Short mmCIF file of C-alpha atoms in Angstrom, two decimals:
data_model
loop_
_atom_site.label_atom_id
_atom_site.label_comp_id
_atom_site.label_asym_id
_atom_site.label_seq_id
_atom_site.Cartn_x
_atom_site.Cartn_y
_atom_site.Cartn_z
CA MET A 1 -9.07 -9.51 -3.54
CA PHE A 2 -6.02 -9.04 -5.75
CA CYS A 3 -5.50 -11.34 -8.71
CA ASP A 4 -2.43 -12.99 -10.18
CA GLU A 5 -0.83 -12.35 -13.58
CA LYS A 6 -1.93 -15.65 -15.08
CA SER A 7 -5.68 -15.39 -14.60
CA LYS A 8 -6.35 -11.60 -14.56
CA PHE A 9 -9.46 -12.51 -12.53
CA PRO A 10 -9.46 -12.40 -8.71
CA ARG A 11 -10.75 -15.39 -6.73
CA ILE A 12 -13.13 -13.21 -4.73
CA ARG A 13 -15.39 -10.88 -6.69
CA PHE A 14 -18.26 -8.48 -6.02
CA LYS A 15 -21.53 -9.31 -7.71
CA GLY A 16 -21.88 -7.53 -11.06
CA PHE A 17 -18.14 -7.32 -11.81
CA THR A 18 -16.99 -9.82 -14.43
CA ASN A 19 -14.37 -8.05 -16.56
CA ALA A 20 -10.72 -9.07 -16.49
CA TRP A 21 -8.44 -6.73 -14.58
CA GLU A 22 -6.15 -4.47 -16.61
CA GLN A 23 -2.39 -4.90 -16.47
CA GLU A 24 0.23 -2.14 -16.77
CA LYS A 25 3.70 -1.45 -15.43
CA LEU A 26 3.84 0.76 -12.35
CA GLY A 27 6.15 3.07 -14.30
CA ASP A 28 3.28 3.82 -16.70
CA LEU A 29 0.79 4.39 -13.88
CA THR A 30 2.71 6.36 -11.27
CA LEU A 31 4.71 9.50 -10.58
CA LEU A 32 7.74 9.27 -8.30
CA ASN A 33 9.30 11.89 -6.07
CA ARG A 34 7.83 15.14 -7.37
CA PHE A 35 7.69 16.71 -3.89
CA PRO A 36 10.54 18.20 -1.83
CA GLN A 37 11.53 16.53 1.44
CA ILE A 38 13.31 17.53 4.63
CA SER A 39 15.81 15.80 6.92
CA ALA A 40 14.69 13.18 9.42
CA GLU A 41 15.92 15.37 12.30
CA LYS A 42 13.88 18.38 11.14
CA LEU A 43 10.77 16.21 10.70
CA SER A 44 11.20 14.81 14.22
CA GLU A 45 11.48 18.36 15.63
CA LEU A 46 8.16 19.31 13.99
CA ASN A 47 6.26 16.34 15.46
CA GLN A 48 3.48 17.26 17.92
CA TYR A 49 1.35 14.07 17.50
CA LYS A 50 -1.59 16.33 16.59
CA GLY A 51 -2.50 18.88 13.97
CA ASP A 52 -3.64 19.15 10.38
CA VAL A 53 -0.32 18.30 8.68
CA SER A 54 0.72 14.64 8.31
CA LEU A 55 4.41 14.05 8.94
CA LEU A 56 5.73 11.08 6.95
CA PRO A 57 9.03 9.71 8.26
CA SER A 58 10.63 6.69 6.61
CA SER A 59 10.42 4.89 9.98
CA ASN A 60 7.34 2.99 11.11
CA ASN A 61 5.96 5.98 13.05
CA ASN A 62 2.45 6.37 11.68
CA ASN A 63 0.94 9.00 13.96
CA TRP A 64 3.28 11.96 13.50
CA ARG A 65 1.49 15.28 12.91
CA CYS A 66 1.95 19.01 13.39
CA SER A 67 -0.14 22.15 13.09
CA TYR A 68 0.06 24.42 10.07
CA ASN A 69 1.89 27.72 10.61
CA GLU A 70 3.57 30.32 8.40
CA LYS A 71 7.10 29.37 9.53
CA ILE A 72 6.81 25.91 7.98
CA SER A 73 4.43 26.70 5.10
CA HIS A 74 7.28 26.43 2.55
CA LEU A 75 7.89 22.80 3.64
CA ILE A 76 4.27 21.67 3.30
CA ASN A 77 2.95 19.79 0.28
CA TYR A 78 -0.68 19.10 -0.64
CA ALA A 79 -1.64 15.89 -2.47
CA GLU A 80 -2.80 12.30 -2.13
CA VAL A 81 0.36 10.18 -1.91
CA ILE A 82 1.93 6.92 -0.80
CA THR A 83 5.40 6.87 0.74
CA LEU A 84 7.98 4.09 0.94
CA GLY A 85 11.17 4.36 2.95
CA ARG A 86 14.36 4.70 0.91
CA ALA A 87 16.21 1.99 2.82
CA ARG A 88 15.85 -0.91 5.23
CA ASN A 89 12.05 -1.22 5.49
CA PRO A 90 9.24 -0.08 3.21
CA ASN A 91 7.02 1.27 6.03
CA PRO A 92 4.35 2.34 3.50
CA LYS A 93 2.12 5.24 4.44
CA TYR A 94 -0.90 6.83 2.78
CA ALA A 95 -1.62 10.54 3.12
CA LYS A 96 -4.29 12.75 1.63
CA GLY A 97 -4.07 16.48 2.22
CA LEU A 98 -1.26 18.47 3.83
CA PHE A 99 2.00 16.58 4.44
CA ILE A 100 5.74 16.86 4.95
CA SER A 101 7.95 13.90 4.06
CA SER A 102 11.46 12.81 4.97
CA GLN A 103 13.71 10.15 3.41
CA ASN A 104 10.96 8.48 1.38
CA HIS A 105 10.04 7.67 -2.15
CA ILE A 106 6.79 9.54 -2.75
CA ILE A 107 4.44 7.72 -5.10
CA GLU A 108 1.16 8.81 -6.65
CA SER A 109 -1.12 7.64 -9.42
CA LYS A 110 -0.76 9.73 -12.56
CA LYS A 111 -4.00 8.29 -13.95
CA ASN A 112 -6.61 8.85 -11.25
CA ASP A 113 -9.36 8.07 -13.74
CA ILE A 114 -8.17 4.44 -13.89
CA LEU A 115 -6.13 3.91 -10.69
CA LEU A 116 -7.03 5.25 -7.25
CA ASN A 117 -4.14 6.11 -4.93
CA LYS A 118 -5.66 4.31 -1.96
CA PHE A 119 -6.05 1.11 -4.04
CA LEU A 120 -2.41 1.44 -5.11
CA TYR A 121 -1.46 1.91 -1.43
CA PHE A 122 -3.04 -1.42 -0.43
CA PHE A 123 -1.13 -3.16 -3.24
CA ILE A 124 2.17 -1.52 -2.23
CA ASN A 125 1.50 -2.33 1.41
CA LYS A 126 1.11 -5.99 0.45
CA VAL A 127 4.15 -6.33 -1.85
CA GLY A 128 6.40 -3.41 -0.85
CA ARG A 129 9.38 -5.61 0.07
CA LYS A 130 9.80 -6.80 -3.52
CA PHE A 131 11.00 -3.30 -4.50
CA TYR A 132 14.08 -3.61 -2.27
CA SER A 133 17.49 -5.04 -3.18
CA PHE A 134 19.21 -7.02 -0.44
CA GLU A 135 22.71 -6.84 -1.95
CA ASN A 136 24.02 -4.14 0.43
CA THR A 137 24.47 -3.98 4.20
CA TYR A 138 20.80 -3.14 4.44
CA PRO A 139 18.00 -3.30 1.86
CA MET A 140 17.65 -0.39 -0.57
CA PHE A 141 14.66 0.62 -2.70
CA THR A 142 15.34 -0.15 -6.37
CA LYS A 143 13.53 2.25 -8.64
CA ILE A 144 13.90 0.05 -11.74
CA ASP A 145 12.20 -2.90 -10.00
CA PHE A 146 9.36 -0.64 -8.93
CA LEU A 147 8.85 0.91 -12.37
CA ASN A 148 8.94 -2.47 -14.16
CA THR A 149 6.53 -4.25 -11.80
CA LYS A 150 3.39 -5.36 -13.61
CA PHE A 151 0.25 -4.39 -11.73
CA LEU A 152 -3.23 -5.79 -12.23
CA PHE A 153 -6.15 -3.54 -11.31
CA PRO A 154 -9.93 -3.44 -11.86
CA SER A 155 -12.22 -0.63 -12.97
CA VAL A 156 -12.48 2.40 -10.68
CA LYS A 157 -15.99 1.30 -9.63
CA GLU A 158 -14.65 -2.06 -8.48
CA GLN A 159 -11.66 -0.38 -6.79
CA GLU A 160 -14.11 1.80 -4.84
CA LYS A 161 -16.06 -1.29 -3.68
CA ILE A 162 -12.87 -3.04 -2.60
CA LEU A 163 -11.66 0.09 -0.79
CA LYS A 164 -14.93 0.37 1.09
CA VAL A 165 -14.44 -3.14 2.50
CA LEU A 166 -10.75 -2.61 3.32
CA ASN A 167 -11.39 0.80 4.94
CA ASN A 168 -14.20 -0.68 7.06
CA LEU A 169 -11.86 -3.45 8.20
CA ASP A 170 -9.17 -0.88 9.08
CA SER A 171 -11.73 1.07 11.14
CA LEU A 172 -12.77 -2.08 13.00
CA ILE A 173 -9.15 -3.01 13.69
CA THR A 174 -8.44 0.48 15.07
CA LEU A 175 -11.54 0.35 17.26
CA HIS A 176 -10.59 -3.05 18.68
CA GLN A 177 -6.97 -1.98 19.22
CA ARG A 178 -8.23 0.93 21.35
CA LYS A 179 -10.48 -1.43 23.32
CA LEU A 180 -7.56 -3.83 23.79
CA GLU A 181 -5.33 -1.02 25.10
CA LEU A 182 -8.07 0.07 27.50
CA LEU A 183 -8.46 -3.49 28.81
CA LYS A 184 -4.68 -3.82 29.24
CA ASN A 185 -4.63 -0.56 31.23
CA ILE A 186 -7.49 -1.76 33.45
CA LYS A 187 -5.67 -5.06 34.05
CA ASN A 188 -2.39 -3.30 34.91
CA THR A 189 -4.17 -0.92 37.28
CA LEU A 190 -5.84 -3.85 39.05
CA LEU A 191 -2.54 -5.70 39.33
CA LYS A 192 -0.84 -2.62 40.82
CA LYS A 193 -3.61 -2.23 43.40
CA MET A 194 -3.63 -5.93 44.27
CA PHE A 195 0.14 -6.39 44.57
CA ILE A 196 1.44 -3.25 46.26
#
């Protein structure tokens, strides 16, 4: 669904969309790190795996949450953002609403009328590794590579169509993962009962 720099036209297209995709540098399209963050230890202490506040660690933990309360209200941000870990692995995450982040680069579209955050998230999720330098002991995010990356994107209407398909696929994957876990649990229970 994404296109390459040479053609500016994707191979797969929705009916009715024929225009070339626009191209701009991510530095012209995004804002970086405008929200405060807390330490990884503090974020881990807040985790309850439920609640209305998304917790965004730089690790691959995707289900961290906590409940809103006055004691932590000064730590909470409200926005639609994408996070990338500062080092080792990108572990991209998308959050919309209340969130607290730790040890990430926080990215958001500064032109929501031409680039949707969720569309940007799918792009970053696909190519996130290219923003990391492998010259050190472990990979580090390189801001200059991120800002200079050329990004091709369609009109907002086409982005919305693409997002609808990708979000539906994500929902189906989640549903089938739950079914798979249930079947694994049933199998393990049967094995325990059969081989005491």
